[in-house]
Amino acid sequence: MHEIICPHCTKAFKVDDSGYAEILKQVRDADFAQQLHERLELAEREKQSAVELAKAKVTSDLQKTAAAKDAEIQELKSKLEGSGVAQKLAVSEALSAVEKERDRLANALAESEREKKAASELAEALLASEQHKITAAKEKEIQELKAKLQAVELEKKLAVTEAVGAIEKERDELKSGIKQVQLEKQLSEQSLKDKYETQIKDRDDAIERLKDMKARLSTKMVGETLEQHCETEFNRVRSMAFPRAYFEKDNDARTGSKGDYIFRDSDEAGTEIISIMFEMKNESDKTATKTKNEDFLKELDRDRTEKGCEYAILVSMLEPDNELYNTGIVDVFHRYAKMYVIRPQFFLPMITLLRNAAINSLKYKTELALVKAQNIDITQFESQLETFKAAFSKNYDLASRNFQAAIAEIDKSIDHLQKTKDALIGVDRNLRLANDKAQDVTIKKLTKGNPTMAAKFAELKTPPAEAAE
């Protein structure tokens, strides 16, 4: 038996072991309930603190992330705006410089065209003057040859007159002689007549040969071939007129064909002024089949092209009766560009004429090369500008893609924080449900289905007087 004193009335009463055990259990259950309630309240306060702290941290992180994102967006916008303004300014300045350079080059080109036209007119005047001089020299040479021919005719007539006079005188002296002497005189007369007729025929043939030679060669070409004549004539004036010139036979037959001679001349700086491919054509009087100048023009043009020469000249003695080739220098530009057909007497004058014209046009070629180089510089500038624009566009695309990637990462971070927030909200909801369940715990629910505990709690609720009775 156990004695228990009531805390209200200070009366002592005795209970058995089972009752005492039930009272102790009741007391322990009440203490447990109180401790559980205190712990639930502590957990609720800690939960509220954790929720508030998590909310504050999430809010702070979101604010920082949003601020960083806004700052990065503003920075990218300012960079894009700055780069766009710089690009527009650079393009405007480049276009302005290009337009100014284009106007300057157009003016320079117009000026060079005017100067080129003036030089062309001057060259034509010089060419006409040279042709007039050559024609005058040719007329003078013809007059001299006519005078020589007249002298030969006069000499022939004089010789015939003298011979006939001598024969007649001898015949008259022999008329008084005997028949034998008369016969000898007749034989001698016939012999002398045959002899002088042979001489006259030989002189006539010589005159015809001289006329034919005049159409083909100058007097200095007698006994020489055409190639030897041209080479000798050039070497005779090389040291004075062409000190830096190259004039040699074309021995390069790798392409299957070659010309006769190649002429090249250059200035003091070594820049080539002019180049000419020569072909020399002669024909013997005994040749049965006569060739024409046109038969060699195509091959000459091919040789000129393969050897990189500017002009092509056919020095020809063919077609001696053709007045077209006998009157002077003949250009065949309608068939082949920069090609001439000349007689041997125009060999040196033709080289001099073309060389002088090339020297006059050399400075225009230099200026044209400078203009071309400037055009190349403009093209390179435009190419560099296009390269810059392409590189800028590429960098812009990379920056734009990186910007979009950063935005995507920020969105991913926001989604992650939102998931974290949702998880915390879920924790808060579970804690609230646990709190609600803890608040809903009552003695009635705890003793439901437990008669002993229900009886004990009922006894505790019963007043002490009713228990004593």
XYZ file of C-alpha atoms in Angstrom, residues 30-419:
390
model
C 0.876 14.651 -18.218
C 4.565 15.538 -17.953
C 5.195 13.995 -21.331
C 2.342 15.953 -22.817
C 3.703 19.142 -21.340
C 7.215 18.394 -22.585
C 5.788 17.506 -26.007
C 3.868 20.731 -26.093
C 6.962 22.722 -25.105
C 9.040 20.959 -27.722
C 6.369 21.527 -30.361
C 6.309 25.225 -29.488
C 10.148 25.337 -29.686
C 10.069 23.523 -33.033
C 7.429 25.958 -34.267
C 9.565 28.949 -33.263
C 12.658 27.373 -34.863
C 10.600 26.591 -37.946
C 9.358 30.166 -38.173
C 12.909 31.466 -37.713
C 14.257 29.087 -40.363
C 11.457 30.025 -42.751
C 12.008 33.734 -42.184
C 15.782 33.300 -42.595
C 15.322 31.220 -45.752
C 12.853 33.767 -47.137
C 15.270 36.592 -46.357
C 18.191 34.700 -47.935
C 16.190 33.761 -51.020
C 14.937 37.338 -51.363
C 18.473 38.688 -50.959
C 19.887 36.200 -53.477
C 17.122 36.984 -55.942
C 17.680 40.704 -55.537
C 21.459 40.289 -56.018
C 20.979 38.034 -59.062
C 18.443 40.432 -60.592
C 20.735 43.410 -59.896
C 23.742 41.612 -61.457
C 21.629 40.573 -64.428
C 20.329 44.153 -64.914
C 23.887 45.548 -64.630
C 25.219 43.018 -67.143
C 22.348 43.782 -69.531
C 22.988 47.520 -69.274
C 26.724 46.957 -69.816
C 26.104 44.829 -72.912
C 23.633 47.393 -74.246
C 26.149 50.223 -73.718
C 28.894 48.177 -75.421
C 26.621 47.378 -78.369
C 25.533 51.004 -78.691
C 29.185 52.194 -78.440
C 30.400 49.651 -80.993
C 27.552 50.574 -83.364
C 28.402 54.280 -83.157
C 32.137 53.534 -83.646
C 31.374 51.273 -86.603
C 29.144 53.912 -88.238
C 31.803 56.586 -87.646
C 34.597 54.356 -89.100
C 32.483 53.471 -92.140
C 31.592 57.149 -92.678
C 35.240 58.223 -92.440
C 36.379 55.365 -94.742
C 33.710 56.194 -97.341
C 34.629 59.876 -97.212
C 38.330 59.080 -97.738
C 37.517 56.656 -100.575
C 35.281 59.217 -102.315
C 37.975 61.913 -102.045
C 40.616 59.506 -103.393
C 38.257 58.454 -106.182
C 37.678 62.094 -107.222
C 41.426 62.787 -107.144
C 42.175 59.699 -109.258
C 39.426 60.632 -111.737
C 40.956 64.100 -112.168
C 44.452 62.594 -112.555
C 43.166 60.098 -115.101
C 41.478 62.864 -117.128
C 44.689 64.883 -117.053
C 46.723 61.860 -118.183
C 44.233 61.269 -121.034
C 44.688 64.870 -122.227
C 48.470 64.555 -122.039
C 48.343 61.192 -123.837
C 46.236 62.732 -126.626
C 48.702 65.607 -127.011
C 51.623 63.153 -127.131
C 49.783 61.056 -129.722
C 49.230 64.113 -131.924
C 52.902 65.054 -131.542
C 53.973 61.509 -132.465
C 51.753 61.591 -135.558
C 53.293 64.898 -136.599
C 56.793 63.499 -136.087
C 55.839 60.390 -138.060
C 54.526 62.511 -140.942
C 57.718 64.574 -140.878
C 59.883 61.444 -140.921
C 57.861 59.978 -143.787
C 58.221 63.237 -145.718
C 61.993 63.142 -145.188
C 62.157 59.492 -146.251
C 60.068 60.232 -149.374
C 62.320 63.134 -150.276
C 65.427 60.976 -149.827
C 63.870 58.282 -151.978
C 63.033 60.790 -154.742
C 66.566 62.127 -154.622
C 67.963 58.601 -154.942
C 65.665 57.923 -157.911
C 66.830 61.107 -159.644
C 70.460 60.125 -159.090
C 69.808 56.670 -160.537
C 68.050 58.199 -163.543
C 71.048 60.468 -164.108
C 73.352 57.456 -163.928
C 71.149 55.580 -166.390
C 71.175 58.544 -168.786
C 74.975 58.693 -168.496
C 75.159 54.969 -169.285
C 72.879 55.435 -172.320
C 74.954 58.352 -173.527
C 78.140 56.365 -173.036
C 76.626 53.455 -174.932
C 75.568 55.658 -177.839
C 78.959 57.328 -177.900
C 80.706 53.958 -177.955
C 78.459 52.740 -180.769
C 79.037 55.941 -182.749
C 82.765 55.700 -182.292
C 82.815 52.043 -183.259
C 80.625 52.604 -186.319
C 82.747 55.592 -187.355
C 85.922 53.541 -187.070
C 84.382 50.730 -189.081
C 83.134 53.102 -191.772
C 86.507 54.818 -191.960
C 88.290 51.489 -192.210
C 85.774 50.347 -194.814
C 86.387 53.459 -196.896
C 90.140 52.968 -196.633
C 89.841 49.339 -197.776
C 87.546 50.007 -200.759
C 90.573 50.593 -202.952
C 92.213 47.332 -201.840
C 92.083 43.950 -203.473
C 89.220 41.538 -203.036
C 91.133 39.669 -200.329
C 91.614 42.852 -198.388
C 87.974 43.697 -199.050
C 86.990 40.269 -197.763
C 89.176 40.689 -194.689
C 87.641 44.090 -194.156
C 84.164 42.627 -194.393
C 85.106 39.826 -191.992
C 86.645 42.327 -189.583
C 83.583 44.572 -189.844
C 81.301 41.666 -189.109
C 83.499 40.597 -186.193
C 83.522 44.065 -184.718
C 79.767 44.377 -185.206
C 79.143 41.092 -183.386
C 81.496 42.130 -180.638
C 79.821 45.463 -180.006
C 76.357 44.007 -180.279
C 77.333 41.559 -177.543
C 78.633 44.425 -175.421
C 75.425 46.392 -175.973
C 73.343 43.382 -174.950
C 75.485 42.889 -171.844
C 75.065 46.534 -170.897
C 71.305 46.327 -171.441
C 71.167 43.287 -169.174
C 73.239 45.126 -166.556
C 70.839 48.070 -166.678
C 67.865 45.746 -166.142
C 69.613 44.087 -163.195
C 70.308 47.503 -161.677
C 66.658 48.454 -162.004
C 65.581 45.196 -160.339
C 68.191 45.611 -157.607
C 66.879 49.118 -156.923
C 63.473 47.677 -156.112
C 65.030 45.189 -153.715
C 68.247 46.453 -152.216
C 70.241 49.593 -151.618
C 73.629 49.754 -153.370
C 75.330 48.646 -150.132
C 73.507 45.294 -150.234
C 75.267 44.097 -153.384
C 76.933 40.747 -152.636
C 75.258 40.428 -149.170
C 72.282 38.445 -147.948
C 69.322 40.223 -146.394
C 70.031 39.053 -142.832
C 73.713 39.965 -143.087
C 72.792 43.364 -144.456
C 70.364 44.137 -141.623
C 72.796 42.933 -138.945
C 75.652 44.946 -140.465
C 73.517 48.073 -140.735
C 72.421 47.797 -137.112
C 75.933 47.137 -135.746
C 77.169 50.134 -137.706
C 74.986 52.519 -135.659
C 74.601 50.473 -132.450
C 77.181 52.367 -130.347
C 75.743 55.774 -131.240
C 71.999 55.222 -131.600
C 71.314 52.083 -129.507
C 74.006 51.747 -126.784
C 71.824 49.622 -124.449
C 69.970 47.659 -127.126
C 69.861 43.876 -127.610
C 69.823 42.695 -131.259
C 70.570 39.017 -131.699
C 69.326 36.033 -133.692
C 66.416 34.105 -132.219
C 67.883 30.669 -131.474
C 65.114 29.468 -129.126
C 63.101 26.858 -131.039
C 61.614 25.051 -128.028
C 58.077 25.895 -129.138
C 58.719 24.479 -132.611
C 59.190 27.831 -134.349
C 61.478 30.836 -134.149
C 61.954 34.215 -135.789
C 65.142 35.639 -137.294
C 66.130 38.474 -134.933
C 64.899 39.956 -131.657
C 65.419 43.622 -130.791
C 65.014 44.909 -127.224
C 65.923 48.340 -125.839
C 65.757 49.638 -122.243
C 66.372 52.874 -120.348
C 69.085 53.631 -117.807
C 67.050 52.058 -114.998
C 66.807 48.799 -116.927
C 63.100 49.208 -117.765
C 62.287 47.767 -121.180
C 61.198 50.467 -123.631
C 60.386 48.426 -126.726
C 60.778 44.901 -128.138
C 60.526 43.807 -131.804
C 60.476 40.391 -133.470
C 62.091 40.556 -136.982
C 61.599 38.166 -139.879
C 63.793 38.631 -143.015
C 62.579 37.171 -146.326
C 64.494 37.167 -149.638
C 63.893 35.261 -152.875
C 66.235 34.249 -155.683
C 65.516 35.284 -159.285
C 65.705 31.642 -160.342
C 62.981 30.474 -157.917
C 60.171 28.962 -159.904
C 57.425 29.344 -157.258
C 57.129 32.920 -155.952
C 55.954 33.374 -152.345
C 54.004 36.310 -150.949
C 54.428 38.418 -147.819
C 51.069 37.254 -146.443
C 52.394 33.684 -146.283
C 54.657 34.607 -143.330
C 52.461 36.977 -141.261
C 50.659 34.328 -139.158
C 53.875 32.543 -138.184
C 55.548 35.879 -137.393
C 52.667 36.864 -135.091
C 52.926 33.505 -133.266
C 56.706 33.928 -132.833
C 56.173 37.462 -131.502
C 53.613 36.227 -128.954
C 55.698 33.249 -127.791
C 58.833 35.400 -127.298
C 56.932 38.216 -125.549
C 57.729 40.984 -128.092
C 55.577 44.105 -128.492
C 56.005 44.637 -132.264
C 56.525 42.329 -135.266
C 58.249 43.474 -138.491
C 58.672 41.558 -141.750
C 61.693 42.858 -143.715
C 60.884 41.566 -147.179
C 62.216 41.583 -150.736
C 59.269 39.462 -151.905
C 56.761 40.734 -154.456
C 59.185 43.265 -155.993
C 56.525 44.581 -158.397
C 53.879 45.179 -155.734
C 53.463 48.964 -155.393
C 51.902 48.610 -151.923
C 55.180 47.380 -150.451
C 57.408 49.522 -152.686
C 55.934 52.856 -151.566
C 57.081 52.702 -147.937
C 56.124 51.279 -144.511
C 52.992 49.106 -144.607
C 51.068 48.324 -141.425
C 48.942 45.195 -141.330
C 47.063 46.051 -138.127
C 43.806 44.907 -139.737
C 45.234 41.377 -139.734
C 47.661 41.296 -136.793
C 48.192 43.893 -134.055
C 51.387 45.996 -134.127
C 52.809 44.355 -137.253
C 54.585 46.075 -140.198
C 55.984 45.007 -143.581
C 58.952 47.064 -144.862
C 61.636 47.022 -147.501
C 65.280 46.726 -146.339
C 66.022 50.441 -146.796
C 63.482 51.229 -144.033
C 65.065 48.839 -141.507
C 66.943 51.379 -139.367
C 64.404 54.231 -139.756
C 61.629 51.902 -138.585
C 63.524 50.873 -135.424
C 64.366 54.515 -134.659
C 60.773 55.634 -135.192
C 59.257 52.970 -132.939
C 61.932 53.413 -130.249
C 61.422 57.202 -130.093
C 57.648 56.808 -129.904
C 58.058 54.258 -127.083
C 60.364 56.632 -125.149
C 57.766 59.415 -125.437
C 55.037 57.129 -124.114
C 57.202 55.634 -121.342
C 56.318 58.319 -118.813
C 52.625 57.792 -119.539
C 53.083 54.074 -118.972
C 54.776 54.882 -115.652
C 51.933 57.181 -114.624
C 49.398 54.561 -115.701
C 51.219 51.945 -113.608
C 51.087 54.357 -110.645
C 47.355 54.855 -111.137
C 46.886 51.075 -111.318
C 48.905 50.690 -108.088
C 46.701 53.313 -106.421
C 43.614 51.481 -107.643
C 45.078 48.313 -106.134
C 45.571 50.219 -102.832
C 41.920 51.311 -102.920
C 40.869 47.736 -103.635
C 43.001 46.521 -100.737
C 41.455 49.190 -98.474
C 37.975 48.110 -99.495
C 38.979 44.489 -98.916
C 40.346 45.359 -95.478
C 37.152 47.284 -94.717
C 35.076 44.264 -95.710
C 37.349 42.060 -93.588
C 36.857 44.411 -90.612
C 33.095 44.395 -91.118
C 33.063 40.599 -91.340
C 35.233 40.271 -88.210
C 33.063 42.775 -86.333
C 29.939 40.912 -87.402
C 31.519 37.646 -86.267
C 32.474 39.152 -82.868
C 28.974 40.605 -82.567
C 27.461 37.193 -83.253
C 29.767 35.598 -80.660
C 28.901 38.311 -78.092
C 25.202 37.920 -78.880
C 25.402 34.143 -78.462
C 27.339 34.554 -75.185
C 24.760 37.093 -74.031
C 21.930 34.718 -74.840
C 23.831 31.906 -73.078
C 24.264 34.139 -70.000
C 20.542 34.972 -70.069
C 19.789 31.261 -70.316
C 22.084 30.535 -67.358
C 20.400 33.302 -65.366
C 17.017 31.805 -66.232
C 18.313 28.401 -65.136
C 19.515 29.956 -61.835
C 16.128 31.596 -61.371
C 14.444 28.241 -62.042
C 16.774 26.565 -59.529
C 16.042 29.218 -56.889
C 12.350 28.905 -57.644
C 12.622 25.138 -57.072
